[in-house]
Amino acid sequence: MVASVTNRGGSAAAIQHHYDVSNEFYTLWLDSSLTYSSGLWDSPTLDDDLETAQQRKIDWHLNASGATTGKRLLDIGCGWGALMQRHINSDPHNHATGLTLSHNQYLHIRALNIPNIQVCEESWIVHQPTTPYDAIISIGAFEHFAQPGASLEEKVSVYREFFSRCQEWLKPKGKLSLQTIAYGSLNAEDKNVFTQTEIFPDSELPRPGEIFMASDGLFEIKTYRNDRLHYGKTCDLWLKNLRRQKLLIIEQFGEELYLKYEQYLKLAVAGFYFGQILLLRLEMQSLAK
Ligand SMILES: C[S@@+](CC[C@H](N)C(=O)[O-])C[C@H]1O[C@@H](n2cnc3c(N)ncnc32)[C@H](O)[C@@H]1O
């Protein structure tokens, strides 16, 4: 089943609505690596700082995807490039290609001018690599792939197209490490501001079963983790940073934007803590011979 273009969410305009507020805005409340996804803690008390948890998350994905032993990495939804930089810093012979739909993120990575990092302002839908990748990582982008209101069949179809492309682009037995928010006890019907037009227009979360259905026969799921409390903690730390910078944010970007993000982060903290939404990390190995 091939997804029609109309089934796909996350248009460039919708992504830019969110990520292109301005790089300065995000530097005021994300950690110093500008990582915009859940951190990873290794103790039940989650007492490391945000920087440490973000580095641990990046290293988890580099390991899970096999990028630590391979060279050529594809980062689908590369944000401001922290993961690609870590890959190159660990070995200057490594190579990373990043895809983003955000113009500001694209310009930011280009300006870093790091040899062996290539950034493309394009969707995975149009990506056409010339040589296979050793490893693929996608963190926090999958949430943008399906459209709000899409049926189960439409969602699985888009996700299957994504997994097929990843399989095609990987060397045989290559690995994909995926991180995404997913629906827990929340239904698409009773969405809150978290998935509404205000913050994330044109986005829809997967259900865990949809990921399993869509990747069936293409990838073996070797590890499946639900770290929803880790994302709750991450959003809580972002909220504290945001509140600490309240005056500056209001002065530079206006009260409306401040209140929108404060509300979004408050709802996200509660959503993850109460299990309405989940945070999945999956280590997946291609079944292609
Ligand atoms: C929440 S950010 C996560 C960024 C980064 N992975 C991180 O952890 O900090 C989502 C990223 O996915 C990208 N994205 C969303 N839809 C995409 C698509 N269809 N193709 C490529 N990138 C996409 C956005 O441009 C953005 O860079």
CSV table of C-alpha atoms and ligand atoms in Angstrom, one decimal:
chain,number,residue,atom,x,y,z
A,1,MET,CA,0.0,0.0,0.0
A,2,VAL,CA,1.6,3.3,-1.1
A,3,ALA,CA,0.7,6.4,0.9
A,4,SER,CA,-0.7,9.2,-1.1
A,5,VAL,CA,0.8,12.6,-0.6
A,6,THR,CA,-2.3,13.9,1.1
A,7,ASN,CA,-2.0,11.3,3.9
A,8,ARG,CA,1.4,12.6,4.9
A,9,GLY,CA,1.6,15.2,7.7
A,10,GLY,CA,4.4,17.5,8.6
A,11,SER,CA,4.5,19.8,5.6
A,12,ALA,CA,7.5,22.1,5.4
A,13,ALA,CA,5.2,25.0,6.3
A,14,ALA,CA,3.9,23.2,9.4
A,15,ILE,CA,7.4,22.3,10.6
A,16,GLN,CA,8.6,25.8,10.1
A,17,HIS,CA,5.6,27.1,12.0
A,18,HIS,CA,7.1,25.4,15.0
A,19,TYR,CA,10.9,25.2,14.6
A,20,ASP,CA,11.5,28.5,12.9
A,21,VAL,CA,10.2,30.7,15.8
A,22,SER,CA,13.9,31.7,16.0
A,23,ASN,CA,17.1,29.8,17.0
A,24,GLU,CA,17.6,32.3,19.9
A,25,PHE,CA,14.2,31.4,21.4
A,26,TYR,CA,15.2,27.8,21.7
A,27,THR,CA,18.7,28.6,23.1
A,28,LEU,CA,16.9,30.2,26.0
A,29,TRP,CA,15.3,27.0,27.4
A,30,LEU,CA,16.8,23.9,25.7
A,31,ASP,CA,20.2,22.5,26.9
A,32,SER,CA,23.4,23.8,25.5
A,33,SER,CA,23.5,21.2,22.7
A,34,LEU,CA,20.0,22.4,21.5
A,35,THR,CA,18.7,18.9,21.6
A,36,TYR,CA,14.9,19.0,21.3
A,37,SER,CA,13.8,15.6,22.4
A,38,SER,CA,13.6,13.4,25.5
A,39,GLY,CA,16.8,12.9,27.5
A,40,LEU,CA,17.8,9.4,28.8
A,41,TRP,CA,18.5,8.8,32.5
A,42,ASP,CA,20.0,5.7,33.9
A,43,SER,CA,18.9,5.9,37.5
A,44,PRO,CA,15.3,5.6,38.7
A,45,THR,CA,15.6,8.9,40.5
A,46,LEU,CA,16.4,10.7,37.2
A,47,ASP,CA,18.8,13.0,39.0
A,48,ASP,CA,21.4,13.8,36.3
A,49,ASP,CA,21.3,17.3,34.7
A,50,LEU,CA,19.7,17.8,31.3
A,51,GLU,CA,23.0,18.0,29.4
A,52,THR,CA,24.2,14.7,30.7
A,53,ALA,CA,20.8,13.0,30.0
A,54,GLN,CA,20.9,14.4,26.4
A,55,GLN,CA,24.4,13.1,25.8
A,56,ARG,CA,23.4,9.7,27.1
A,57,LYS,CA,20.4,9.7,24.8
A,58,ILE,CA,22.5,10.5,21.8
A,59,ASP,CA,25.1,7.8,22.7
A,60,TRP,CA,22.3,5.3,23.2
A,61,HIS,CA,21.1,5.9,19.6
A,62,LEU,CA,24.6,5.9,18.2
A,63,ASN,CA,25.2,2.5,19.8
A,64,ALA,CA,21.8,1.1,19.0
A,65,SER,CA,22.0,2.0,15.3
A,66,GLY,CA,25.5,0.6,15.0
A,67,ALA,CA,26.9,4.0,14.0
A,68,THR,CA,29.7,3.6,16.5
A,69,THR,CA,31.2,0.8,14.3
A,70,GLY,CA,30.0,2.1,11.0
A,71,LYS,CA,30.9,5.3,9.3
A,72,ARG,CA,28.0,6.7,7.2
A,73,LEU,CA,25.1,7.9,9.3
A,74,LEU,CA,21.7,9.3,8.2
A,75,ASP,CA,19.9,11.5,10.8
A,76,ILE,CA,16.3,11.9,9.8
A,77,GLY,CA,15.0,15.0,11.6
A,78,CYS,CA,18.5,16.2,12.6
A,79,GLY,CA,17.4,19.3,14.6
A,80,TRP,CA,20.3,21.6,15.2
A,81,GLY,CA,22.8,18.8,14.6
A,82,ALA,CA,24.0,17.7,18.1
A,83,LEU,CA,23.9,14.0,17.2
A,84,MET,CA,25.8,14.4,14.0
A,85,GLN,CA,28.5,16.5,15.8
A,86,ARG,CA,28.9,13.7,18.4
A,87,HIS,CA,29.3,11.2,15.6
A,88,ILE,CA,32.0,13.2,13.9
A,89,ASN,CA,33.7,14.1,17.2
A,90,SER,CA,34.1,10.4,18.0
A,91,ASP,CA,36.0,9.8,14.8
A,92,PRO,CA,36.8,12.6,12.2
A,93,HIS,CA,36.6,9.9,9.4
A,94,ASN,CA,32.9,9.4,10.2
A,95,HIS,CA,30.3,11.0,7.9
A,96,ALA,CA,26.8,12.2,8.7
A,97,THR,CA,23.9,13.4,6.6
A,98,GLY,CA,21.1,15.2,8.3
A,99,LEU,CA,17.6,15.9,7.0
A,100,THR,CA,15.5,18.7,8.4
A,101,LEU,CA,12.5,20.7,7.1
A,102,SER,CA,13.4,23.7,9.2
A,103,HIS,CA,15.2,26.5,7.3
A,104,ASN,CA,16.7,27.9,10.5
A,105,GLN,CA,18.1,24.5,11.6
A,106,TYR,CA,19.5,24.0,8.1
A,107,LEU,CA,21.3,27.4,8.2
A,108,HIS,CA,22.6,26.8,11.7
A,109,ILE,CA,24.2,23.5,10.7
A,110,ARG,CA,25.6,24.9,7.5
A,111,ALA,CA,27.2,27.8,9.5
A,112,LEU,CA,29.0,25.3,11.7
A,113,ASN,CA,30.9,24.3,8.6
A,114,ILE,CA,31.9,20.9,10.0
A,115,PRO,CA,33.7,18.7,7.4
A,116,ASN,CA,31.9,15.4,6.9
A,117,ILE,CA,28.5,16.8,7.9
A,118,GLN,CA,26.1,17.3,5.1
A,119,VAL,CA,22.7,18.9,5.9
A,120,CYS,CA,19.7,18.8,3.5
A,121,GLU,CA,16.6,20.9,3.8
A,122,GLU,CA,14.4,18.1,2.6
A,123,SER,CA,11.9,15.5,3.8
A,124,TRP,CA,12.8,11.8,3.9
A,125,ILE,CA,10.0,11.5,1.3
A,126,VAL,CA,12.3,13.0,-1.4
A,127,HIS,CA,15.7,11.9,-0.1
A,128,GLN,CA,17.7,10.0,-2.7
A,129,PRO,CA,21.1,8.9,-1.4
A,130,THR,CA,23.7,7.7,-3.8
A,131,THR,CA,25.4,5.2,-1.5
A,132,PRO,CA,24.0,3.1,1.3
A,133,TYR,CA,24.2,4.1,5.0
A,134,ASP,CA,25.7,2.1,7.8
A,135,ALA,CA,23.2,3.4,10.3
A,136,ILE,CA,20.0,5.5,10.4
A,137,ILE,CA,18.7,7.4,13.5
A,138,SER,CA,15.5,9.3,13.7
A,139,ILE,CA,14.6,11.2,16.9
A,140,GLY,CA,11.4,13.2,17.3
A,141,ALA,CA,10.5,13.4,13.6
A,142,PHE,CA,8.1,10.4,13.3
A,143,GLU,CA,5.4,12.4,15.1
A,144,HIS,CA,5.2,14.6,12.0
A,145,PHE,CA,4.8,11.9,9.4
A,146,ALA,CA,1.0,11.3,9.5
A,147,GLN,CA,-1.8,13.8,9.2
A,148,PRO,CA,-4.3,14.5,11.9
A,149,GLY,CA,-7.5,12.5,11.3
A,150,ALA,CA,-5.7,9.9,9.2
A,151,SER,CA,-7.2,6.4,9.5
A,152,LEU,CA,-5.3,3.5,10.9
A,153,GLU,CA,-4.7,2.2,7.4
A,154,GLU,CA,-3.5,5.6,6.2
A,155,LYS,CA,-1.1,6.0,9.1
A,156,VAL,CA,0.3,2.4,8.8
A,157,SER,CA,0.7,3.1,5.0
A,158,VAL,CA,2.8,6.2,5.6
A,159,TYR,CA,4.9,4.6,8.3
A,160,ARG,CA,5.5,1.5,6.2
A,161,GLU,CA,6.7,3.7,3.4
A,162,PHE,CA,9.1,5.3,5.8
A,163,PHE,CA,10.4,1.9,7.0
A,164,SER,CA,10.7,0.7,3.4
A,165,ARG,CA,12.8,3.7,2.5
A,166,CYS,CA,15.0,3.2,5.5
A,167,GLN,CA,15.5,-0.5,4.6
A,168,GLU,CA,16.4,0.4,1.0
A,169,TRP,CA,19.0,3.0,2.2
A,170,LEU,CA,20.7,0.8,4.7
A,171,LYS,CA,23.3,-1.9,4.0
A,172,PRO,CA,22.0,-5.4,4.6
A,173,LYS,CA,21.4,-6.0,8.3
A,174,GLY,CA,21.9,-2.3,8.9
A,175,LYS,CA,20.1,-0.8,11.9
A,176,LEU,CA,17.6,2.0,12.5
A,177,SER,CA,17.3,3.6,15.9
A,178,LEU,CA,13.9,5.4,16.3
A,179,GLN,CA,12.6,7.6,19.0
A,180,THR,CA,9.1,8.9,18.9
A,181,ILE,CA,6.2,10.1,21.2
A,182,ALA,CA,3.2,7.8,20.9
A,183,TYR,CA,-0.3,7.7,22.1
A,184,GLY,CA,-0.8,6.0,25.5
A,185,SER,CA,-4.2,6.4,27.2
A,186,LEU,CA,-4.9,9.5,25.1
A,187,ASN,CA,-7.0,9.0,21.9
A,188,ALA,CA,-6.7,11.0,18.7
A,189,GLU,CA,-10.3,12.2,19.4
A,190,ASP,CA,-9.5,13.8,22.7
A,191,LYS,CA,-6.3,15.6,21.7
A,192,ASN,CA,-5.0,18.4,23.8
A,193,VAL,CA,-2.9,21.4,22.8
A,194,PHE,CA,0.1,19.1,22.6
A,195,THR,CA,-1.0,17.9,19.2
A,196,GLN,CA,-3.2,20.7,18.2
A,197,THR,CA,-2.6,23.3,15.6
A,198,GLU,CA,-1.2,25.9,18.0
A,199,ILE,CA,2.1,24.2,18.6
A,200,PHE,CA,2.4,21.3,16.2
A,201,PRO,CA,0.1,21.9,13.2
A,202,ASP,CA,-0.3,19.1,10.8
A,203,SER,CA,1.1,16.4,13.1
A,204,GLU,CA,-0.3,13.1,14.5
A,205,LEU,CA,1.2,10.7,17.0
A,206,PRO,CA,1.6,6.9,16.2
A,207,ARG,CA,0.2,4.2,18.4
A,208,PRO,CA,2.8,1.6,19.3
A,209,GLY,CA,0.9,-1.1,17.4
A,210,GLU,CA,1.0,0.9,14.3
A,211,ILE,CA,4.8,1.0,14.4
A,212,PHE,CA,4.9,-2.8,14.8
A,213,MET,CA,2.4,-3.3,11.9
A,214,ALA,CA,4.2,-0.9,9.6
A,215,SER,CA,7.7,-2.4,10.2
A,216,ASP,CA,6.6,-6.0,10.1
A,217,GLY,CA,8.7,-8.0,7.7
A,218,LEU,CA,11.0,-5.1,7.1
A,219,PHE,CA,12.8,-4.7,10.4
A,220,GLU,CA,13.3,-6.9,13.5
A,221,ILE,CA,12.5,-4.9,16.6
A,222,LYS,CA,15.5,-5.8,18.9
A,223,THR,CA,14.8,-3.4,21.7
A,224,TYR,CA,11.6,-1.6,22.6
A,225,ARG,CA,11.6,0.9,25.5
A,226,ASN,CA,8.9,3.2,26.9
A,227,ASP,CA,10.7,6.0,28.7
A,228,ARG,CA,7.7,8.3,29.2
A,229,LEU,CA,8.9,9.4,32.7
A,230,HIS,CA,12.2,10.5,31.0
A,231,TYR,CA,10.3,12.8,28.7
A,232,GLY,CA,8.1,14.1,31.6
A,233,LYS,CA,11.3,15.0,33.4
A,234,THR,CA,12.8,16.6,30.3
A,235,CYS,CA,9.7,18.8,29.7
A,236,ASP,CA,9.8,19.7,33.4
A,237,LEU,CA,13.4,20.9,33.1
A,238,TRP,CA,12.5,22.8,29.9
A,239,LEU,CA,9.6,24.4,31.7
A,240,LYS,CA,11.8,25.5,34.6
A,241,ASN,CA,14.3,27.0,32.1
A,242,LEU,CA,11.5,28.7,30.2
A,243,ARG,CA,10.1,30.2,33.5
A,244,ARG,CA,13.6,31.3,34.5
A,245,GLN,CA,13.9,33.2,31.2
A,246,LYS,CA,10.3,34.5,31.3
A,247,LEU,CA,11.1,38.3,31.3
A,248,LEU,CA,13.7,38.0,28.5
A,249,ILE,CA,11.4,35.8,26.4
A,250,ILE,CA,8.4,38.2,26.8
A,251,GLU,CA,10.6,41.1,26.0
A,252,GLN,CA,12.1,39.5,22.8
A,253,PHE,CA,9.3,37.4,21.6
A,254,GLY,CA,6.1,38.6,23.2
A,255,GLU,CA,3.8,37.3,26.0
A,256,GLU,CA,1.6,35.3,23.7
A,257,LEU,CA,4.5,33.0,22.6
A,258,TYR,CA,5.7,32.6,26.2
A,259,LEU,CA,2.2,31.6,27.4
A,260,LYS,CA,1.8,29.2,24.5
A,261,TYR,CA,5.0,27.3,25.3
A,262,GLU,CA,4.4,27.4,29.0
A,263,GLN,CA,1.0,25.8,28.5
A,264,TYR,CA,2.3,23.2,26.0
A,265,LEU,CA,5.1,22.2,28.4
A,266,LYS,CA,2.8,22.0,31.4
A,267,LEU,CA,0.4,19.7,29.4
A,268,ALA,CA,3.3,17.6,28.1
A,269,VAL,CA,4.7,17.1,31.7
A,270,ALA,CA,1.3,15.9,32.9
A,271,GLY,CA,0.7,13.8,29.7
A,272,PHE,CA,3.9,11.8,30.1
A,273,TYR,CA,3.6,11.5,33.9
A,274,PHE,CA,0.0,10.2,33.7
A,275,GLY,CA,0.7,7.9,30.7
A,276,GLN,CA,-1.6,9.7,28.2
A,277,ILE,CA,1.4,9.9,25.9
A,278,LEU,CA,4.5,7.6,25.8
A,279,LEU,CA,8.1,8.0,24.7
A,280,LEU,CA,9.3,5.1,22.6
A,281,ARG,CA,12.9,4.1,21.7
A,282,LEU,CA,13.3,1.3,19.3
A,283,GLU,CA,16.4,-0.5,18.1
A,284,MET,CA,15.5,-2.1,14.7
A,285,GLN,CA,17.5,-4.2,12.4
A,286,SER,CA,16.8,-4.5,8.7
A,287,LEU,CA,15.6,-8.0,7.5
A,288,ALA,CA,16.9,-7.4,4.0
A,289,LYS,CA,19.5,-10.0,3.0
B,1,LIG,C1,11.6,17.6,17.7
B,1,LIG,S1,12.8,17.9,16.4
B,1,LIG,C2,14.0,16.8,16.9
B,1,LIG,C3,15.4,17.2,16.4
B,1,LIG,C4,16.5,16.3,16.9
B,1,LIG,N1,16.4,14.9,16.3
B,1,LIG,C5,16.7,16.3,18.3
B,1,LIG,O1,16.5,15.2,19.0
B,1,LIG,O2,17.1,17.3,18.9
B,1,LIG,C6,12.1,17.2,14.9
B,1,LIG,C7,12.9,17.3,13.7
B,1,LIG,O3,12.3,16.5,12.7
B,1,LIG,C8,12.4,17.2,11.4
B,1,LIG,N2,11.4,16.7,10.5
B,1,LIG,C9,10.0,16.6,10.7
B,1,LIG,N3,9.4,16.1,9.7
B,1,LIG,C10,10.4,15.7,8.8
B,1,LIG,C11,10.4,15.1,7.5
B,1,LIG,N4,9.3,14.7,6.9
B,1,LIG,N5,11.6,14.8,6.9
B,1,LIG,C12,12.8,15.2,7.5
B,1,LIG,N6,12.8,15.9,8.7
B,1,LIG,C13,11.6,16.1,9.4
B,1,LIG,C14,12.2,18.7,11.8
B,1,LIG,O4,12.7,19.6,10.8
B,1,LIG,C15,13.1,18.7,13.1
B,1,LIG,O5,14.5,18.9,12.7
